[in-house]
Amino acid sequence: MPRPDFLTGGEPARLIPITADSAREQKSVSVILAGLRSVLELRQSLLKSLGVRVGTSATLEAWIEPVFLNEDKKAVKNKDRPDGLLILRTGRREWRALIEAKVGNDTIGEEQVSRYLQQAKTHKLDAVITITNQFAALPTHHPVKLPKNATKSVALFHWSWAFIRTQCQLLLKNDGVEDEDQVFILSEILRYLESDRSGISHFDQMNAEWKEVVNKVKSNAPLAKTSDEVQNTIAAWHQEQRDLCLIMSRLTGSDVSLKLKNDHRLDPAKRLKDDADAFCKAPTLNCALHIINAAADLEVTADLQRRMIYCSMRLMAPKDKQSTKARVNWLLRQLKKTTPGGFFIRATRPGKAETTYQALKDLRDSPELLESDTSNTAATTLEVVYEVDLAGKFSGRKVFVEELEKAVPHFYQEAGQLLKAWTPPPPKISKADTGQQPQTDEIALEK
């Protein structure tokens, strides 16, 4: 593969890189870029997340440690040498992106990202893609804050290593790769990404200020929405939300995504600001996971005041049943196989009518417990809730994440995947309306 004219150095990405054992970063970049070049469905999946369409006739070049020429035709300094370069060719069109990656606990700073954006702009490249163990809600949400004009002519994207690993797992789990040789290659790439030696990790603990923030909430001390402790707590929560999506994607074999408001999807800075403001007013951390074909979004709440984790899914009660008891029985039939420990059902009524809440184990024997003593109105919404009381363990940075990542899959496995939304029955046409005779009469006439 000939080297592009605008490079004075760089090697093609190799699936089996020959580097020092300590060069984990270089190895990881080489493996994943060579994988993109080798496996059509992998490059389609990852580049689609950036809004880049990859047709079957498109070709991809992948280079590691490319060295560009500056205006004086001299090689650029080592500190400005990115880890990789992608060149996607579709007919006469070309899309090119710089790759900068970190493994382990290393992160990319604003200065470094700014230099690569400038370098991409100088050489008329289309994008800069960073890959680290930091999480982002979307590839367009970058963990490094930059002025808006910094990405005016060059797009900036971010993949976490866990996101890449999940895409590999989904393709293999869902038989998303047709060619058997490419299935083998993808399996080997995944084996590497899942190895402890690769330096690739998942989000496993909250921010350093977590314990202090939990204790402040418990003692009703004020929180400032612009303080580092609140900003870092919300940023950590955003990373954990993304990790939950990836965990659930791997477990379900389908794409699980965060449900975000449009303005938060388009502007991560506004999302951070709004969530910090809401957290200071009511100290809970919230998110909703959208699972394809599930009966409802899976809502997750961490309540710092109560030191509780809640997982829930909310369904519209069946309108063809008149009483709350009958509507609850409809839901209970769906939860026959659910282990009841920690599970509750909340019945909500319109307006200011009473909301009732009872343990699943008690409702199985007495569904009428969700009837209201103060209102005759039947419940219009039924919510299945799973509670985890962490008490003193809630403030543990690692324990909180571990318990949360156990609670969400447990809720979905025990209840969420069993739920089906109510749909009204289709309208029927009676034979009287169509002028048809009953079947017995037709038989008599034939005789």
Short mmCIF file of C-alpha atoms in Angstrom, two decimals, residues 9-266:
data_model
loop_
_atom_site.label_atom_id
_atom_site.label_comp_id
_atom_site.label_asym_id
_atom_site.label_seq_id
_atom_site.Cartn_x
_atom_site.Cartn_y
_atom_site.Cartn_z
CA GLY A 9 6.44 8.69 7.60
CA GLY A 10 4.02 6.11 8.92
CA GLU A 11 3.37 2.40 8.59
CA PRO A 12 0.26 0.47 7.58
CA ALA A 13 -1.77 -0.69 10.60
CA ARG A 14 -1.05 -4.33 11.40
CA LEU A 15 -3.33 -6.92 12.98
CA ILE A 16 -0.27 -8.47 14.60
CA PRO A 17 1.99 -5.49 15.41
CA ILE A 18 5.64 -6.16 16.20
CA THR A 19 6.30 -3.73 19.06
CA ALA A 20 7.75 -3.77 22.55
CA ASP A 21 5.59 -5.33 25.27
CA SER A 22 5.38 -1.95 26.95
CA ALA A 23 3.92 -0.26 23.84
CA ARG A 24 0.29 -1.09 24.70
CA GLU A 25 -1.08 2.09 23.16
CA GLN A 26 0.64 1.53 19.83
CA LYS A 27 -0.47 -2.11 19.78
CA SER A 28 -4.10 -1.29 20.55
CA VAL A 29 -4.31 1.39 17.85
CA SER A 30 -2.67 -0.86 15.26
CA VAL A 31 -5.01 -3.77 16.05
CA ILE A 32 -8.22 -1.76 15.89
CA LEU A 33 -7.28 0.23 12.77
CA ALA A 34 -6.21 -2.95 10.97
CA GLY A 35 -9.50 -4.47 12.12
CA LEU A 36 -11.42 -1.58 10.57
CA ARG A 37 -9.58 -2.15 7.31
CA SER A 38 -10.13 -5.93 7.41
CA VAL A 39 -13.75 -6.28 8.53
CA LEU A 40 -16.35 -4.47 6.44
CA GLU A 41 -19.13 -4.65 9.02
CA LEU A 42 -16.88 -3.28 11.78
CA ARG A 43 -15.93 -0.19 9.81
CA GLN A 44 -19.56 0.26 8.78
CA SER A 45 -20.68 0.06 12.41
CA LEU A 46 -18.05 2.37 13.90
CA LEU A 47 -18.04 4.99 11.15
CA LYS A 48 -21.84 5.03 11.09
CA SER A 49 -21.68 6.30 14.69
CA LEU A 50 -19.88 9.36 13.26
CA GLY A 51 -22.44 9.87 10.50
CA VAL A 52 -20.06 8.48 7.84
CA ARG A 53 -21.62 5.99 5.44
CA VAL A 54 -19.43 3.14 4.20
CA GLY A 55 -20.58 1.38 1.04
CA THR A 56 -19.42 -2.08 0.02
CA SER A 57 -17.30 -0.61 -2.78
CA ALA A 58 -15.53 1.94 -0.54
CA THR A 59 -11.90 1.29 0.41
CA LEU A 60 -10.20 2.14 3.69
CA GLU A 61 -6.53 2.84 4.35
CA ALA A 62 -5.25 2.71 7.92
CA TRP A 63 -1.86 4.09 8.99
CA ILE A 64 -0.14 4.24 12.36
CA GLU A 65 2.11 7.07 13.57
CA PRO A 66 1.73 9.12 10.36
CA VAL A 67 4.21 11.96 9.92
CA PHE A 68 2.88 14.99 8.02
CA LEU A 69 4.81 17.66 6.17
CA ASN A 70 4.54 21.21 7.37
CA GLU A 71 4.58 24.20 5.10
CA ASP A 72 8.40 24.06 4.89
CA LYS A 73 8.24 20.40 3.81
CA LYS A 74 9.92 19.37 7.07
CA ALA A 75 8.62 16.63 9.30
CA VAL A 76 6.48 17.87 12.17
CA LYS A 77 7.66 17.50 15.78
CA ASN A 78 7.14 14.18 17.55
CA LYS A 79 4.68 15.72 20.01
CA ASP A 80 2.39 16.52 17.08
CA ARG A 81 2.51 13.01 15.66
CA PRO A 82 -0.91 11.35 15.99
CA ASP A 83 -1.33 7.62 16.59
CA GLY A 84 -3.18 6.88 13.38
CA LEU A 85 -4.79 8.04 10.18
CA LEU A 86 -7.87 6.72 8.37
CA ILE A 87 -8.52 7.41 4.69
CA LEU A 88 -11.91 6.31 3.34
CA ARG A 89 -12.25 6.45 -0.45
CA THR A 90 -15.66 6.30 -2.11
CA GLY A 91 -15.25 6.87 -5.83
CA ARG A 92 -13.62 10.27 -6.17
CA ARG A 93 -14.56 11.31 -2.64
CA GLU A 94 -12.18 11.02 0.27
CA TRP A 95 -12.83 11.24 4.01
CA ARG A 96 -9.77 11.44 6.26
CA ALA A 97 -9.44 11.41 10.05
CA LEU A 98 -6.58 11.62 12.53
CA ILE A 99 -6.61 9.12 15.39
CA GLU A 100 -5.22 9.88 18.85
CA ALA A 101 -5.55 7.17 21.50
CA LYS A 102 -4.71 6.51 25.15
CA VAL A 103 -4.93 3.33 27.21
CA GLY A 104 -5.05 2.69 30.95
CA ASN A 105 -5.68 5.81 33.01
CA ASP A 106 -4.11 8.19 30.49
CA THR A 107 -6.38 10.93 29.16
CA ILE A 108 -6.15 13.50 26.39
CA GLY A 109 -5.91 17.16 27.36
CA GLU A 110 -7.27 20.30 25.74
CA GLU A 111 -3.86 21.42 24.47
CA GLN A 112 -3.18 18.13 22.69
CA VAL A 113 -6.63 17.96 21.11
CA SER A 114 -6.28 21.58 19.94
CA ARG A 115 -2.93 20.81 18.28
CA TYR A 116 -4.39 17.86 16.38
CA LEU A 117 -7.41 19.86 15.28
CA GLN A 118 -5.07 22.54 13.95
CA GLN A 119 -2.95 19.91 12.23
CA ALA A 120 -6.05 18.39 10.63
CA LYS A 121 -7.16 21.83 9.51
CA THR A 122 -3.73 22.58 8.01
CA HIS A 123 -3.77 19.38 5.96
CA LYS A 124 -7.46 19.70 5.04
CA LEU A 125 -8.55 16.59 6.90
CA ASP A 126 -12.16 16.02 7.87
CA ALA A 127 -12.02 14.88 11.48
CA VAL A 128 -10.06 14.03 14.60
CA ILE A 129 -11.09 10.89 16.51
CA THR A 130 -9.87 10.30 20.05
CA ILE A 131 -10.00 6.86 21.69
CA THR A 132 -9.55 6.49 25.46
CA ASN A 133 -11.13 4.72 28.43
CA GLN A 134 -13.19 7.87 29.04
CA PHE A 135 -16.88 7.50 28.21
CA ALA A 136 -19.14 9.83 26.23
CA ALA A 137 -22.90 9.67 25.75
CA LEU A 138 -22.45 9.98 21.99
CA PRO A 139 -19.36 10.05 19.73
CA THR A 140 -20.15 13.75 19.15
CA HIS A 141 -19.91 14.44 22.91
CA HIS A 142 -16.23 14.89 23.63
CA PRO A 143 -14.81 14.54 27.17
CA VAL A 144 -12.51 17.51 26.51
CA LYS A 145 -14.16 20.93 26.63
CA LEU A 146 -13.18 23.17 23.73
CA PRO A 147 -14.45 26.49 22.36
CA LYS A 148 -17.15 26.00 19.73
CA ASN A 149 -15.07 27.63 17.01
CA ALA A 150 -12.31 25.03 17.54
CA THR A 151 -14.31 22.48 15.56
CA LYS A 152 -15.65 24.87 12.96
CA SER A 153 -13.88 23.28 9.96
CA VAL A 154 -12.78 19.91 11.46
CA ALA A 155 -15.16 17.54 13.25
CA LEU A 156 -14.14 16.14 16.63
CA PHE A 157 -15.33 12.69 17.72
CA HIS A 158 -14.66 10.34 20.63
CA TRP A 159 -14.87 6.57 21.00
CA SER A 160 -14.30 4.83 24.30
CA TRP A 161 -12.46 1.52 24.07
CA ALA A 162 -15.48 -0.06 25.77
CA PHE A 163 -17.72 1.27 22.97
CA ILE A 164 -15.48 -0.32 20.33
CA ARG A 165 -15.39 -3.59 22.27
CA THR A 166 -19.20 -3.58 22.53
CA GLN A 167 -19.61 -3.06 18.78
CA CYS A 168 -17.37 -6.07 18.16
CA GLN A 169 -19.39 -8.16 20.62
CA LEU A 170 -22.72 -7.16 19.07
CA LEU A 171 -21.55 -8.01 15.55
CA LEU A 172 -20.42 -11.45 16.67
CA LYS A 173 -23.41 -12.16 18.92
CA ASN A 174 -25.93 -11.19 16.24
CA ASP A 175 -24.12 -12.91 13.35
CA GLY A 176 -23.55 -9.47 11.86
CA VAL A 177 -20.48 -10.51 9.85
CA GLU A 178 -21.04 -12.67 6.76
CA ASP A 179 -17.54 -13.75 5.77
CA GLU A 180 -16.15 -16.58 7.94
CA ASP A 181 -12.57 -15.30 7.71
CA GLN A 182 -13.69 -11.87 8.87
CA VAL A 183 -15.60 -13.49 11.76
CA PHE A 184 -12.32 -15.11 12.84
CA ILE A 185 -10.45 -11.80 12.56
CA LEU A 186 -13.13 -9.97 14.57
CA SER A 187 -13.08 -12.70 17.23
CA GLU A 188 -9.32 -12.29 17.60
CA ILE A 189 -9.65 -8.50 17.85
CA LEU A 190 -12.27 -8.91 20.58
CA ARG A 191 -10.04 -11.41 22.40
CA TYR A 192 -7.30 -8.77 22.43
CA LEU A 193 -9.62 -5.97 23.57
CA GLU A 194 -10.92 -8.13 26.43
CA SER A 195 -7.41 -8.95 27.65
CA ASP A 196 -6.14 -7.18 30.78
CA ARG A 197 -2.86 -6.55 28.94
CA SER A 198 -4.51 -4.29 26.38
CA GLY A 199 -4.96 -1.48 28.93
CA ILE A 200 -8.64 -1.23 28.11
CA SER A 201 -11.01 -0.87 31.05
CA HIS A 202 -14.58 0.05 31.91
CA PHE A 203 -15.80 2.81 34.21
CA ASP A 204 -15.43 1.34 37.71
CA GLN A 205 -15.62 4.15 40.26
CA MET A 206 -17.18 7.54 40.85
CA ASN A 207 -15.19 10.77 41.16
CA ALA A 208 -12.84 11.50 44.07
CA GLU A 209 -15.38 13.88 45.68
CA TRP A 210 -18.21 11.31 45.65
CA LYS A 211 -18.07 10.39 49.34
CA GLU A 212 -17.94 14.04 50.38
CA VAL A 213 -20.92 14.91 48.17
CA VAL A 214 -23.00 12.02 49.58
CA ASN A 215 -22.18 13.08 53.14
CA LYS A 216 -23.10 16.70 52.37
CA VAL A 217 -26.47 15.63 51.00
CA LYS A 218 -27.07 13.46 54.07
CA SER A 219 -26.37 16.41 56.40
CA ASN A 220 -28.42 18.82 54.22
CA ALA A 221 -25.35 20.96 53.49
CA PRO A 222 -25.74 23.27 50.47
CA LEU A 223 -24.24 22.32 47.09
CA ALA A 224 -23.07 24.81 44.46
CA LYS A 225 -23.91 23.83 40.90
CA THR A 226 -20.67 25.33 39.55
CA SER A 227 -18.40 23.75 42.18
CA ASP A 228 -15.84 21.12 41.14
CA GLU A 229 -17.45 18.52 43.41
CA VAL A 230 -20.84 18.84 41.71
CA GLN A 231 -19.46 19.21 38.18
CA ASN A 232 -17.20 16.16 38.63
CA THR A 233 -20.04 14.13 40.16
CA ILE A 234 -22.33 14.84 37.20
CA ALA A 235 -19.51 14.15 34.71
CA ALA A 236 -18.81 10.82 36.43
CA TRP A 237 -22.53 9.98 36.36
CA HIS A 238 -22.62 10.71 32.64
CA GLN A 239 -19.75 8.26 32.15
CA GLU A 240 -21.53 5.63 34.24
CA GLN A 241 -24.72 6.09 32.21
CA ARG A 242 -22.78 5.27 29.06
CA ASP A 243 -21.16 2.27 30.72
CA LEU A 244 -24.61 0.98 31.73
CA CYS A 245 -25.72 1.22 28.09
CA LEU A 246 -22.69 -0.76 26.95
CA ILE A 247 -23.17 -3.41 29.64
CA MET A 248 -26.85 -3.82 28.73
CA SER A 249 -25.99 -3.87 25.01
CA ARG A 250 -23.58 -6.74 25.58
CA LEU A 251 -26.01 -8.68 27.79
CA THR A 252 -29.07 -8.26 25.56
CA GLY A 253 -27.27 -8.48 22.23
CA SER A 254 -29.01 -5.32 21.03
CA ASP A 255 -28.23 -1.64 20.89
CA VAL A 256 -29.13 0.01 24.20
CA SER A 257 -28.94 3.80 24.13
CA LEU A 258 -29.43 6.74 26.44
CA LYS A 259 -32.67 8.64 26.11
CA LEU A 260 -31.63 12.28 25.92
CA LYS A 261 -33.51 15.50 25.24
CA ASN A 262 -32.70 16.97 21.83
CA ASP A 263 -30.86 19.97 23.22
CA HIS A 264 -28.77 17.71 25.47
CA ARG A 265 -27.99 15.43 22.55
CA LEU A 266 -26.73 18.38 20.53
#
